[in-house]
Every structure is written in structure tokens, then in C-alpha cells.
Amino acid sequence: MVKVHNLFVLLMVMSAVIAGIGRPLRVAAEEGEPVIQLRLLETTDIHCHLADYDYYQTKEDPGVGLARTATLIKHAREEVLNSLLFDNGDNIQGNPLGDYVAKVKGIKKGETHPVFRALDRLAYDAVTVGNHEFNYGLDFLNRAIEGAKMPVVNANVYQAQQDEPYFVPYVILNKTVVDSHGQNHTLKIGVIGFVPPQIMEWDKANLEGKITVKPIVETAKKYIPIMKKKGADVIVALAHTGISSEPYEPGMENAAYYLAQLDGIDAILSGHSHNLFPGPLYKNLPHSNLKKGTINGKLVVMAGSFGSHLGIVDLNLQKKQGRWTVVDGKSMVWPIVDEKGESEIPADRDILKEILPEHQAAIDYVNQPVGETIAPIFSYFALVQDDPSVQIINNAQTKYLMEKLKDPAYSKFAGIPVLSAAAPFKAGGRGGPGYYTNIPAGTLAIKNIADLYVYPNTLQAVLINGSQLKEWLEMSAGLFNQINPAQPGEQPLINLEFRSYNFDVIDGVNYQIDVTKPAKYDHNDKLIHPNASRIVNLTYQGRPVMPDQKFIVATNHYRAGSKTYPGVSQGETIFNGPDETRRILTNYIQENQTIDPAADGNWSIAKFNGSATVVFESSPNAQQFARQFADIKILGPSNRGFFKYLMDLTVQ
Ligand code: MN
Ligand code: MG
């Protein structure tokens, strides 16, 4: 706690310093006590987006790429005397370039991963690992970071056998800085990293028995005093974790809010949830100040994803009791494309040149053909009706699992119906109006497979009963807002807080979703209306599903490993395959050679009596396909570049 008289002094100092924020401290001598302005720069969740390029559409994409963020980094450095640059993890996985390097090319001895070559060229001061760094296994991760010239820190991953940190938990950087009087000083900057403990569920097959993960906040509490004792003037947390004020739990995934309550931490570089802080999404976050960019009084930043933004934390330090102390500051995010999409930051040619060999090889790789489709495959309406882009994944998963279950090892499951769950991954939302799958009729190449299934997930199968199946679908149905059939005016159908990858469509059974009822679960797997039921007419082969009836459901390893997703988390994982879903999909298409993408219509939103005008957003490009569907009407332009469509759910 700050004592009252100290607070008074602090306020006096702060008001003096605030006047200087945002102005470069170029003047060699200023009046009064010297101030050190220290700028921290953050990239996060780059997900291997180095070039400003979309490997699914094989064309330039001005909205992504570290090459473009690099230009902002140069500007941000030029504005100030003292700066440090950090990456917050999730950098080696997330697009076909990452897959190409990890799965096709590999990293030979003496080679450096293109991500780390790019980071080295920009002279990053330190980086941490995100959850997706573990997707390709520990050997590949270690190979990748071996080539990094900057320290790679993480404090909460431990070796499974000994109680020893797996990575370098923190570093203390000696940073020569210039104060407002033109004097040089050496500041000790402590940098520590964290990753969500959930990696043990998400990458169980890669990590079990090799590492363990400790809670983020507890780990911080252990190390901060150690770092202070070693003389850290400033402590920066590279926290690959999101921001949530939900009640504290030790193993929580998004712990930045609670990290910001700890004494000793001066700035939190956050990430993982691909959002912006400061930004409007957090307008209701308690104890936050979006003008200054603080949470619980601490400076926090989160810089979007794929290089879309540069995060900036400006710290002002003054001497207090003989030590340089952060007295004020401000955080902000700079975009590479302005909100209206009218002006763009150009790409840094050096970075593009650095990664050119892998960039070109990745393009050649994704252009390799695997089969043909007789009709276009698009995900524009995947959230409102059964969709071919989801159907094809479920068909491939079902066929693969049925084959696997023929092995005598699974004979005890013989006769149990096999279902399959898959969700639309690219369905607009926070990804924007360009974040959809749209594959033209004709040749299907690897880039199209990766577009249909953007994550390197593996297939697992879960044994559940009929009531667990219903809960699974009730959770999934939380995607929809509750519609009042009698209410006049437009009612948006989709709850934008609900992530489309959590909207599982389960094939092999038939069902309808009654959106006039409240959602049983919210977007965080929380039970909110215990007596609600949206799933109606749930049948298997024409007969109602019985509560104790058994099913085997093919799903991905994230879902099967979830401890919270209703229904599936009560099930038992009976099959844990080594094969990536994308490989399964590729094999399926190669076996069939020519596919006819068509949804089987096993689910739909139930129609109701009333006159409600139910609307949803999709891409403007969806217009060309909307006419195929009797219930969908084009309304016109909507927000953020989306287009608005009407879904006629009323009984005729
Ligand atoms: Mn990420
Ligand atoms: Mg279907």
C-alpha cells in the first residue's frame, strides 16, 4: 500500500511527467529532476506471419506480417532515446510457412528457423514461448530456439523429473539509457516469461512425462523477489496469457489481470487471445484505464495477432530513494492498417529478403495438388446452416476413425455408433470479413486443405453417452443469441463473444437448435441457464437419442483434452491418434480424387412462429452464393467491412 504522504509526492511527480509523455526526450537538458523515458515494444502471436502474405489464397495480405510491423518498430524506435523490443510467443506455428519448416524442410544443424532469423535481424532483446510453440514437439522447439541470438525466457514450464525450470526463467538485461539531462545510466531490466498451464492438455501427447507447468501468478510471486534482489530496476512480464477479471484460479489460462496485482512487476506484455489492449473490448474491465493502458494500476499492452499491431509501453522513471523507479507511463497499440483500411504501413524489404528462401518454398509446397472439387467450398454461412466446409472434415474424420476402430484392440467398442465433431474455424468474427474459406471449383491443393483446417490438430475419439452428447451440443448452441419471435426490429443471431472454433457440428446424428430459448452455457463453458434446452429432435438413425445410449465421437485433441467443455469433458478418450486432421483430410481427398462438397443437412436452426427479423454478418463476397439458399437474403453493408444478411427462421 502507498502511504498518503507518499501518494501526494507521487501525484506531484506524475503531473510533472505526464506533460512530457509522447514527446521525444531529445532535448539534452530539461528543467528539474532527470527522467528516463523507456519505451518497451511488443509483438505477439505472430504465428509465423513474417511476410505480408496469405499462403491460403497465395497473394499479398496487407493486414499481416512482421515485415510490416518491422516498419512500425523502426518508427517507434526513432521517436525515443531508449527502447527495448520483445516478442510474446506463438511465433513458430500458425500458417503454411510454419508447417513447411516444421514438417517438410526441418531445421538442420547450423540452420536457424526463419522466425528467429527475422527476430534477430530486428535485434529483439528477449522473447518468450507461447502455447503453440509446443505444437510440433519439444525437439523441434529446442532446435528452433537454439538458433535464436536473443534470450528465450519462460519461468513456469518445469522439467517433469526434476523440479527445475525447463527454460531460462528470466534474464536481467543491462540497458544503457540516456536521461532527460543527457546523462547515461545503466538500468537493470528484468524480463520473465509465462505460458498458460493448459498446454499440458492441449499438447498432452508432446509433453506428458517430459514437462510440467506451474500456475502463472504463483510462479511470478516466486521469481519477482529474486529478480529484485538481483537488482532489477524494472520488471517486464512477457506474459503469453490473456486478460480476464473472472474469479482467480491458480491454473487459469488468462492471468494477466492478476499478474497486474503483483508488486514489483512494472509492465505486462500480454497476448494469447489475439485482442487489443488498450482497446474497446475491455471497456468494462474493472480497475482498468484505457486512456493510460493500465490494469490494476500497471501498464499492460496486447498487440493483436499476425503482426497486425505493434504494442508500445512508455515508462517514465525517476530516482526514488536512490533507485530508478517507474513513476508513470502509457501504453498503446499501433496498427499496420488503419481502421478504415485506407492507409497501410509498407513492408520492410530487409525482412522480406531474409525469409525469401522459405517463403518461396512454402508457396511451392502449398500449390501441390491433392485432388479436385466439382463445386466451390466456402464457409460464409457455416454458422447459420449445415455447411460443406465442415461436412467434408466430418466425413474424413468418420471414415478414418471407423478404419482405426477395426483394429482388434478396439473390439470392445464394436457396434457403438461413430459420430464426428468439427467446427468452422474460418468464419469471420474477430478475424474480420476476409477470414473465411473460399475455394473455387477445380484443383484442390495443399493450401486449400490448410485453409479448410487451419490448426495442426490431431484426431482423438471420445466415448460418451446420449446425455453427454446433448450437453456437448447445448454448449455449441451457445453460439446463438436468444431470439424473441415477437420482437420488432433486427435481432442479431450470432453472439460475437462465442468463438467459432467452439461451435461443434456433430455429424452422424440429426438435431435442431431452438434459438428462442436461452443458451444453457456461455462462451466460457459456464452453466448459465441450468434448465434451458436448445437442442431439439436429437435423433440417431431416426430414433430419439437415449440418455444412456453410447457413442464414439471423432474430434480434435483440444476438445478431447478439455476439462471444461460440457459433455465431452465427461467422456473417456479411447483413441489418441498420431495423425493430424489435415493429413486425414488430405488422404480422404486423395482416395476419392474428385469430391462433391455438399452438406447432408443433419442440423438446422428450428423455425418458429413469429415475425422476428433475424440477421447475421458475413463477408461481402458471400453475396454471390447467398442466392442458392432460400432462407438467406442480402441486406447490405454492415460494420467493419462485413455485409449483413437476413436469415428467415419464421414458419411460412
Ligand atoms: Mn496465439
Ligand atoms: Mg452435416
XYZ file of C-alpha atoms and ligand atoms in Angstrom:
654
model
C 0.000 0.000 0.000
C 1.105 3.531 -0.748
C 1.070 5.753 2.309
C -0.843 9.014 1.967
C 2.116 11.390 2.091
C 3.990 9.284 -0.492
C 0.909 9.298 -2.690
C 0.881 13.099 -2.575
C 4.508 13.269 -3.703
C 3.778 10.657 -6.365
C 0.889 12.705 -7.739
C 3.067 15.838 -7.882
C 5.739 13.962 -9.802
C 3.209 12.292 -12.071
C 1.591 15.543 -13.149
C 5.024 16.899 -13.979
C 5.845 13.837 -16.026
C 2.521 13.457 -17.831
C 3.218 16.704 -19.682
C 6.254 15.038 -21.236
C 4.582 11.839 -22.397
C 4.502 11.274 -26.107
C 7.119 13.977 -26.717
C 10.522 12.655 -27.657
C 13.055 13.474 -24.972
C 15.529 14.846 -27.488
C 16.465 17.954 -25.544
C 19.714 17.287 -23.762
C 18.937 19.283 -20.648
C 15.476 19.817 -19.219
C 14.453 21.556 -16.054
C 14.082 19.701 -12.780
C 14.855 16.149 -11.737
C 16.129 13.867 -14.524
C 13.614 11.474 -16.078
C 14.365 8.317 -18.006
C 11.838 7.575 -20.695
C 11.997 3.902 -21.612
C 9.879 2.516 -24.424
C 9.003 -1.204 -24.480
C 7.899 -2.608 -27.829
C 5.856 -5.780 -28.171
C 4.930 -8.150 -30.948
C 2.755 -11.122 -30.011
C 1.084 -14.099 -31.653
C 2.946 -13.589 -34.926
C 2.094 -17.223 -35.799
C 4.773 -17.368 -38.457
C 3.299 -14.406 -40.348
C 6.647 -12.969 -41.438
C 5.789 -11.832 -44.962
C 2.662 -9.778 -45.668
C 1.264 -12.794 -47.435
C -1.723 -15.141 -47.341
C -0.498 -18.661 -48.138
C -4.067 -19.967 -48.493
C -5.008 -17.506 -51.215
C -1.342 -17.235 -52.375
C -1.443 -13.459 -52.563
C -0.244 -10.403 -50.654
C -2.149 -9.559 -47.458
C -1.578 -6.008 -46.168
C -3.183 -6.877 -42.789
C -0.487 -9.281 -41.570
C 3.219 -9.811 -41.342
C 6.188 -8.980 -39.162
C 7.752 -7.379 -42.257
C 5.134 -4.623 -41.916
C 5.289 -4.449 -38.107
C 9.046 -4.024 -38.561
C 8.418 -0.665 -40.229
C 6.414 0.423 -37.174
C 9.221 -0.852 -34.949
C 11.665 1.443 -36.766
C 9.338 4.442 -36.355
C 8.748 3.678 -32.684
C 12.476 3.364 -32.022
C 13.273 6.607 -33.818
C 10.852 8.584 -31.653
C 12.683 7.882 -28.404
C 16.142 7.655 -26.898
C 15.682 4.369 -25.099
C 13.759 1.321 -26.228
C 13.624 -2.442 -25.897
C 11.906 -4.938 -28.209
C 10.198 -8.153 -27.119
C 8.158 -10.941 -28.685
C 5.485 -12.571 -26.609
C 5.360 -16.020 -28.221
C 3.193 -18.077 -30.556
C 5.646 -17.310 -33.297
C 6.785 -20.562 -34.980
C 3.344 -22.052 -35.734
C 0.177 -20.826 -37.388
C 0.430 -20.763 -41.169
C 1.691 -22.966 -44.003
C 5.164 -21.423 -43.755
C 5.394 -22.705 -40.174
C 4.130 -26.130 -41.217
C 6.517 -26.262 -44.144
C 9.524 -25.523 -41.925
C 8.437 -27.937 -39.180
C 7.059 -30.803 -41.243
C 8.702 -30.722 -44.642
C 12.025 -28.910 -44.528
C 13.025 -29.269 -40.878
C 15.877 -27.354 -39.252
C 19.262 -28.871 -39.889
C 22.246 -28.398 -37.598
C 23.627 -24.913 -38.016
C 20.423 -23.581 -39.576
C 18.180 -21.023 -37.912
C 14.389 -21.025 -38.099
C 13.235 -18.145 -40.369
C 11.223 -16.681 -37.476
C 14.370 -16.318 -35.379
C 16.387 -15.025 -38.327
C 13.755 -12.288 -38.712
C 13.682 -11.543 -34.974
C 17.492 -11.441 -34.876
C 17.595 -9.026 -37.783
C 15.296 -6.710 -35.827
C 17.535 -7.125 -32.759
C 14.880 -8.276 -30.301
C 16.058 -8.018 -26.704
C 14.211 -11.108 -25.421
C 11.314 -13.387 -26.354
C 9.118 -15.936 -24.620
C 7.331 -19.097 -25.778
C 3.584 -19.298 -26.384
C 1.359 -22.344 -26.162
C 1.611 -23.013 -29.913
C 5.405 -23.313 -29.695
C 4.732 -26.793 -28.273
C 2.587 -27.967 -31.204
C 5.473 -29.515 -33.136
C 7.008 -31.195 -30.093
C 9.831 -30.274 -27.727
C 12.659 -31.432 -30.004
C 11.593 -29.098 -32.779
C 11.062 -26.232 -30.339
C 14.526 -26.695 -28.862
C 16.042 -26.828 -32.342
C 14.228 -23.607 -33.237
C 15.287 -21.625 -30.179
C 18.854 -22.935 -30.341
C 19.443 -20.576 -33.252
C 17.995 -17.530 -31.505
C 20.513 -14.822 -30.664
C 18.297 -13.207 -28.008
C 17.352 -14.839 -24.675
C 14.223 -17.034 -24.698
C 12.643 -16.865 -21.254
C 9.883 -18.840 -19.580
C 9.516 -19.343 -15.837
C 6.546 -21.662 -15.384
C 7.480 -24.680 -17.510
C 9.379 -27.245 -15.460
C 11.189 -30.482 -16.202
C 8.923 -33.392 -15.308
C 11.567 -35.430 -13.483
C 13.391 -32.726 -11.547
C 11.789 -29.621 -10.087
C 13.940 -27.447 -12.348
C 12.831 -24.818 -14.856
C 12.831 -26.193 -18.404
C 13.830 -22.854 -19.974
C 15.806 -19.863 -18.706
C 13.151 -18.469 -16.335
C 14.206 -14.817 -16.518
C 17.049 -12.562 -17.579
C 18.298 -9.256 -16.249
C 19.379 -7.068 -19.152
C 21.877 -4.262 -18.550
C 20.458 -1.468 -20.639
C 22.368 1.750 -21.200
C 19.883 4.597 -21.300
C 20.002 8.378 -21.597
C 18.049 10.547 -19.191
C 16.351 13.886 -19.871
C 19.542 15.708 -18.888
C 21.564 13.785 -21.439
C 23.306 11.651 -18.809
C 23.927 7.919 -19.393
C 22.801 5.297 -16.884
C 22.712 1.530 -16.825
C 19.287 0.195 -15.969
C 18.754 -3.408 -14.961
C 15.692 -4.679 -16.840
C 14.299 -7.962 -15.504
C 12.419 -9.957 -18.140
C 10.362 -13.027 -17.210
C 8.051 -15.218 -19.315
C 4.849 -17.214 -18.753
C 2.652 -19.616 -20.739
C -0.849 -20.981 -19.949
C -0.642 -24.235 -17.930
C -3.296 -25.614 -20.321
C -0.511 -26.628 -22.731
C -0.455 -29.892 -20.758
C -3.996 -30.596 -22.026
C -3.583 -29.076 -25.474
C -0.296 -30.784 -26.281
C -0.559 -33.750 -23.957
C 0.909 -36.189 -26.475
C 4.008 -34.000 -26.937
C 4.518 -33.026 -23.311
C 3.255 -35.649 -20.877
C 6.070 -37.122 -18.830
C 8.528 -34.543 -20.158
C 7.469 -31.271 -18.611
C 5.018 -29.883 -16.080
C 3.627 -26.350 -15.892
C 3.093 -24.280 -12.754
C 0.448 -21.567 -12.319
C 1.412 -18.186 -13.763
C 0.743 -15.893 -10.782
C 2.336 -18.250 -8.225
C 5.428 -18.514 -10.400
C 5.639 -14.738 -10.690
C 5.387 -14.420 -6.900
C 8.334 -16.784 -6.564
C 10.624 -15.023 -9.044
C 9.879 -11.300 -8.563
C 11.677 -11.070 -5.194
C 14.636 -12.996 -6.658
C 14.841 -10.596 -9.610
C 14.536 -7.585 -7.293
C 17.317 -8.972 -5.133
C 19.499 -9.255 -8.217
C 18.992 -5.552 -8.753
C 16.201 -5.351 -11.342
C 15.145 -1.683 -11.603
C 12.264 -2.586 -13.907
C 10.446 -5.912 -14.276
C 8.737 -6.727 -17.567
C 6.491 -9.790 -17.813
C 6.360 -11.438 -21.235
C 3.020 -12.978 -20.401
C 1.642 -15.196 -23.125
C -1.743 -15.060 -21.443
C -4.923 -13.057 -21.944
C -6.823 -10.595 -19.773
C -9.802 -11.728 -17.707
C -11.220 -10.473 -14.420
C -13.066 -13.721 -13.777
C -12.508 -15.015 -10.235
C -8.922 -16.047 -9.659
C -7.977 -19.697 -10.001
C -4.353 -20.882 -9.764
C -4.377 -22.724 -13.090
C -6.190 -20.022 -15.013
C -5.394 -19.605 -18.684
C -5.745 -15.817 -18.900
C -3.913 -14.462 -15.887
C -2.663 -11.017 -16.955
C -5.269 -9.231 -14.810
C -3.960 -10.936 -11.677
C -0.314 -10.535 -12.661
C -1.076 -6.801 -12.698
C -1.932 -7.003 -8.987
C 1.587 -8.074 -8.039
C 4.015 -5.583 -6.560
C 7.302 -5.472 -8.396
C 6.010 -6.015 -11.933
C 6.144 -2.749 -13.893
C 4.787 -3.722 -17.299
C 2.884 -6.679 -18.680
C 3.199 -7.576 -22.321
C 0.128 -9.713 -22.806
C -1.134 -11.858 -25.675
C -2.596 -15.268 -26.432
C -6.181 -14.101 -27.015
C -5.297 -12.086 -30.133
C -7.045 -8.965 -28.871
C -6.014 -5.364 -28.404
C -5.230 -3.740 -25.080
C -5.888 -0.925 -24.620
C -8.997 -1.412 -26.733
C -12.802 -1.249 -26.619
C -13.174 -4.973 -25.909
C -12.004 -4.224 -22.361
C -14.213 -1.182 -21.723
C -15.957 -2.925 -18.827
C -12.830 -4.411 -17.275
C -12.733 -3.377 -13.607
C -9.783 -1.336 -12.306
C -8.609 -0.524 -15.807
C -7.826 2.761 -17.550
C -7.987 2.504 -21.329
C -6.597 6.031 -21.814
C -3.381 5.193 -19.996
C -3.436 1.498 -20.759
C -3.372 0.274 -17.189
C -4.958 -2.613 -15.301
C -4.817 -2.519 -11.525
C -2.508 0.477 -11.941
C 0.037 -1.451 -14.031
C 0.880 -0.770 -17.667
C -0.392 -3.541 -19.915
C -0.390 -3.991 -23.679
C -1.692 -6.656 -26.071
C -0.840 -6.229 -29.739
C -3.399 -8.306 -31.660
C -2.027 -11.122 -33.807
C -0.142 -11.989 -37.005
C 1.820 -8.715 -36.781
C -1.365 -6.655 -37.114
C -0.193 -4.234 -34.409
C 2.858 -3.088 -32.537
C 2.381 -2.822 -28.771
C 4.059 0.100 -27.041
C 4.570 0.763 -23.335
C 6.192 4.084 -22.492
C 7.622 4.107 -18.981
C 8.849 7.178 -17.152
C 11.359 6.575 -14.406
C 12.670 8.863 -11.698
C 15.066 8.334 -8.841
C 13.315 7.392 -5.595
C 15.400 6.641 -2.533
C 18.420 6.267 -4.795
C 16.768 3.831 -7.235
C 15.268 4.361 -10.673
C 11.562 3.743 -10.252
C 8.660 3.724 -12.714
C 6.525 6.735 -11.792
C 4.201 6.906 -14.755
C 3.619 5.751 -18.277
C 1.213 4.960 -21.047
C 0.528 2.008 -23.302
C -0.875 1.923 -26.818
C -1.183 -0.205 -29.934
C -0.225 0.951 -33.429
C -1.906 -0.811 -36.384
C -0.268 -1.738 -39.701
C -3.553 -0.919 -41.451
C -5.768 1.902 -40.215
C -9.286 1.037 -39.057
C -10.944 2.026 -42.338
C -8.391 0.054 -44.346
C -7.389 3.219 -46.204
C -3.728 3.555 -45.293
C -1.119 0.876 -44.897
C 2.332 0.581 -43.442
C 4.769 -0.714 -46.095
C 6.762 -3.892 -45.552
C 10.424 -3.799 -44.541
C 12.401 -5.087 -47.541
C 15.212 -6.462 -45.342
C 12.860 -8.791 -43.529
C 11.228 -9.992 -46.751
C 14.677 -10.680 -48.197
C 15.820 -12.525 -45.071
C 12.991 -15.059 -45.251
C 12.672 -15.277 -49.046
C 14.017 -18.864 -49.475
C 11.454 -20.381 -47.067
C 8.720 -18.043 -48.282
C 9.159 -19.215 -51.867
C 9.471 -22.869 -50.855
C 6.280 -22.602 -48.778
C 4.386 -21.228 -51.781
C 5.605 -24.124 -53.949
C 4.603 -26.524 -51.184
C 1.055 -25.218 -50.769
C 0.454 -25.251 -54.524
C 0.932 -29.037 -54.759
C -2.361 -30.600 -55.941
C -4.147 -33.355 -53.959
C -7.475 -33.766 -55.800
C -10.440 -31.937 -57.255
C -13.715 -30.449 -56.124
C -16.673 -30.184 -58.500
C -18.146 -27.174 -56.650
C -16.775 -24.248 -54.662
C -16.194 -24.817 -50.942
C -16.873 -21.755 -48.802
C -17.538 -21.095 -45.132
C -19.621 -17.918 -45.495
C -22.758 -19.454 -43.965
C -21.150 -22.112 -41.741
C -22.542 -20.523 -38.569
C -26.184 -20.478 -39.689
C -26.687 -23.738 -41.584
C -25.053 -27.101 -42.200
C -22.027 -26.369 -44.294
C -19.900 -28.303 -46.807
C -16.643 -26.933 -45.338
C -17.461 -28.612 -42.022
C -19.138 -31.655 -43.567
C -16.055 -32.666 -45.518
C -13.954 -32.654 -42.342
C -16.531 -34.733 -40.505
C -16.762 -37.190 -43.406
C -12.974 -37.602 -43.448
C -12.763 -37.977 -39.662
C -15.567 -40.573 -39.561
C -14.025 -42.686 -42.317
C -10.570 -42.548 -40.690
C -11.847 -43.466 -37.234
C -14.048 -46.334 -38.497
C -10.930 -47.833 -40.117
C -8.875 -47.425 -36.956
C -11.560 -48.998 -34.775
C -11.399 -52.193 -36.857
C -8.159 -52.987 -35.008
C -8.813 -55.882 -32.564
C -7.579 -53.638 -29.748
C -10.891 -51.780 -30.060
C -13.147 -54.850 -30.326
C -14.864 -53.984 -27.049
C -16.301 -50.885 -28.739
C -17.742 -52.831 -31.674
C -21.292 -51.820 -32.550
C -21.129 -48.399 -30.880
C -22.156 -45.701 -33.382
C -19.317 -43.479 -34.608
C -20.065 -39.751 -34.858
C -17.805 -36.859 -35.754
C -17.484 -33.310 -34.439
C -15.917 -30.382 -36.295
C -16.247 -26.616 -36.127
C -15.902 -23.845 -38.686
C -12.505 -22.280 -37.940
C -12.531 -19.505 -40.507
C -15.892 -17.838 -40.019
C -15.305 -14.086 -39.877
C -15.668 -12.779 -36.324
C -12.525 -11.206 -34.905
C -10.674 -12.396 -37.997
C -12.618 -9.815 -39.995
C -14.603 -10.026 -43.249
C -11.657 -11.650 -45.052
C -11.418 -14.534 -42.581
C -13.447 -17.143 -44.464
C -12.657 -20.153 -46.589
C -13.464 -19.717 -50.268
C -12.059 -22.425 -52.528
C -13.122 -22.327 -56.175
C -14.221 -25.455 -58.047
C -11.321 -27.307 -59.624
C -7.964 -28.444 -58.314
C -7.593 -28.818 -54.545
C -4.065 -28.055 -53.420
C -2.371 -28.336 -50.020
C -3.124 -24.657 -49.446
C -6.836 -25.474 -49.653
C -6.532 -28.271 -47.100
C -4.720 -25.935 -44.740
C -7.418 -23.343 -45.377
C -10.191 -25.800 -44.519
C -8.364 -26.854 -41.358
C -6.074 -24.096 -40.127
C -4.765 -25.752 -36.939
C -2.250 -28.619 -36.721
C -4.650 -30.629 -34.541
C -4.620 -34.382 -34.228
C -7.663 -36.652 -34.107
C -8.878 -38.228 -30.908
C -12.036 -40.186 -30.166
C -14.184 -39.885 -27.067
C -16.683 -42.387 -25.675
C -19.761 -40.574 -24.370
C -23.412 -41.295 -23.658
C -26.569 -39.692 -25.059
C -26.959 -37.103 -22.324
C -23.303 -36.061 -22.671
C -23.857 -35.764 -26.414
C -26.756 -33.418 -25.731
C -24.686 -31.259 -23.337
C -21.917 -31.065 -25.933
C -24.445 -29.749 -28.448
C -26.048 -27.413 -25.862
C -22.619 -25.842 -25.317
C -22.105 -25.497 -29.045
C -25.556 -23.895 -29.436
C -24.381 -21.055 -27.175
C -23.095 -19.507 -30.413
C -26.556 -18.043 -30.933
C -28.205 -15.103 -29.250
C -31.683 -15.704 -27.890
C -34.281 -14.590 -30.439
C -37.640 -13.165 -29.370
C -40.091 -14.233 -32.120
C -42.450 -11.344 -31.380
C -39.893 -8.533 -31.066
C -39.921 -5.985 -33.895
C -36.662 -4.773 -35.445
C -33.491 -6.603 -36.346
C -32.108 -9.213 -33.940
C -28.505 -10.387 -34.424
C -28.308 -14.175 -34.494
C -24.636 -14.686 -33.642
C -23.131 -13.972 -30.219
C -19.818 -12.386 -31.214
C -18.202 -13.352 -27.897
C -18.526 -17.020 -28.828
C -15.521 -18.318 -30.773
C -16.495 -20.132 -33.957
C -13.979 -22.895 -33.255
C -16.116 -23.822 -30.257
C -19.211 -24.247 -32.431
C -19.004 -28.009 -32.920
C -21.242 -29.544 -35.543
C -21.754 -33.227 -34.802
C -22.423 -35.442 -37.809
C -23.980 -38.893 -37.600
C -26.948 -37.648 -35.579
C -29.736 -35.243 -36.531
C -30.825 -32.253 -34.459
C -32.261 -28.793 -34.484
C -31.374 -25.731 -32.431
C -34.202 -23.699 -30.868
C -32.761 -20.190 -30.644
C -35.922 -18.796 -28.999
C -34.682 -20.491 -25.787
C -31.825 -19.076 -23.705
C -28.352 -20.580 -24.058
C -27.604 -23.207 -21.420
C -23.844 -22.433 -21.384
C -21.961 -19.214 -22.067
C -18.925 -18.825 -24.337
C -16.616 -19.805 -21.458
C -18.188 -23.262 -20.879
C -20.074 -21.880 -17.834
C -23.542 -23.130 -16.982
C -25.829 -20.074 -17.042
C -29.375 -21.447 -17.511
C -29.439 -24.927 -15.928
C -32.946 -25.696 -17.129
C -32.553 -24.365 -20.647
C -32.628 -26.691 -23.628
C -31.978 -25.533 -27.170
C -31.245 -28.905 -28.751
C -34.478 -30.450 -30.033
C -35.325 -33.525 -32.125
C -31.962 -35.160 -31.400
C -32.113 -38.494 -33.214
C -29.814 -41.307 -34.296
C -30.997 -43.227 -37.370
C -34.490 -41.800 -36.954
C -34.896 -42.694 -33.265
C -34.588 -40.318 -30.312
C -31.177 -40.457 -28.633
C -31.466 -42.171 -25.228
C -29.581 -40.657 -22.240
C -27.553 -43.860 -21.653
C -27.006 -44.689 -25.318
C -23.286 -44.920 -26.130
C -21.488 -43.047 -28.912
C -17.896 -42.694 -30.059
C -17.152 -39.206 -31.365
C -14.164 -38.277 -33.516
C -12.899 -34.851 -32.507
C -9.633 -32.965 -32.192
C -7.126 -33.267 -29.361
C -8.068 -29.852 -27.933
C -11.685 -30.807 -27.476
C -10.941 -34.322 -26.222
C -8.452 -32.899 -23.715
C -10.758 -30.160 -22.452
C -11.566 -30.262 -18.758
C -14.447 -27.800 -19.078
C -16.293 -28.164 -22.394
C -19.653 -29.691 -21.345
C -20.398 -33.282 -22.348
C -17.126 -34.179 -23.998
C -15.163 -33.417 -20.815
C -17.195 -36.104 -19.016
C -16.329 -38.636 -21.708
C -13.440 -41.045 -21.970
C -10.748 -40.670 -24.643
C -10.464 -44.117 -26.208
C -8.384 -43.247 -29.257
C -5.429 -40.889 -29.406
C -4.045 -40.960 -32.920
C -0.739 -39.654 -34.174
C -2.292 -38.282 -37.361
C -3.009 -34.655 -37.955
C -6.530 -33.895 -39.079
C -5.077 -32.176 -42.150
C -3.278 -35.368 -43.114
C -6.529 -37.286 -42.631
C -8.330 -34.781 -44.852
C -5.578 -34.931 -47.495
C -5.724 -38.752 -47.570
C -9.511 -38.637 -47.830
C -9.376 -36.337 -50.853
C -6.547 -38.300 -52.493
C -8.527 -41.546 -52.107
C -11.667 -40.007 -53.589
C -9.768 -37.853 -56.134
C -12.904 -35.891 -57.018
C -15.192 -34.702 -54.273
C -18.663 -33.221 -54.360
C -18.852 -30.859 -51.386
C -22.388 -30.992 -50.067
C -23.737 -30.777 -46.540
C -26.146 -33.527 -45.501
C -28.393 -31.098 -43.613
C -28.224 -33.097 -40.366
C -28.715 -29.957 -38.281
C -30.599 -26.722 -38.668
C -31.888 -23.809 -36.671
C -35.503 -24.617 -35.765
C -38.119 -22.405 -37.394
C -40.637 -20.619 -35.208
C -43.962 -18.811 -35.385
C -43.498 -15.066 -35.280
C -42.206 -12.171 -37.286
C -38.668 -11.704 -35.888
C -36.130 -10.239 -38.308
C -33.045 -12.365 -37.661
C -29.805 -11.014 -39.104
C -26.163 -12.086 -39.231
C -22.920 -10.806 -40.722
C -20.739 -12.456 -43.302
C -18.308 -11.372 -45.987
C -19.460 -9.128 -48.853
C -18.138 -11.989 -51.042
C -20.899 -14.208 -49.653
C -23.456 -12.375 -51.806
C -22.591 -14.415 -54.901
C -23.554 -17.606 -53.037
C -26.453 -16.281 -50.933
C -28.911 -16.713 -53.789
C -28.504 -20.506 -53.591
C -30.272 -20.510 -50.243
C -33.995 -19.795 -49.978
C -33.832 -18.657 -46.332
C -30.914 -16.212 -46.752
C -31.419 -12.668 -48.082
C -28.794 -9.982 -48.728
C -29.411 -6.803 -46.705
C -26.397 -4.554 -47.343
C -23.122 -3.229 -45.927
C -22.561 -3.623 -42.176
C -19.769 -2.652 -39.751
C -16.020 -3.274 -40.116
C -16.317 -4.246 -43.785
C -18.834 -7.032 -43.172
C -22.115 -7.451 -45.063
C -25.463 -8.001 -43.376
C -27.724 -10.903 -44.292
C -31.217 -11.921 -43.210
C -31.930 -15.470 -42.048
C -35.622 -16.229 -42.420
C -36.458 -18.506 -39.499
C -40.203 -17.907 -39.417
C -42.630 -20.702 -40.260
C -44.215 -19.871 -43.613
Mn -1.840 -17.263 -30.409
Mg -23.738 -32.310 -41.632
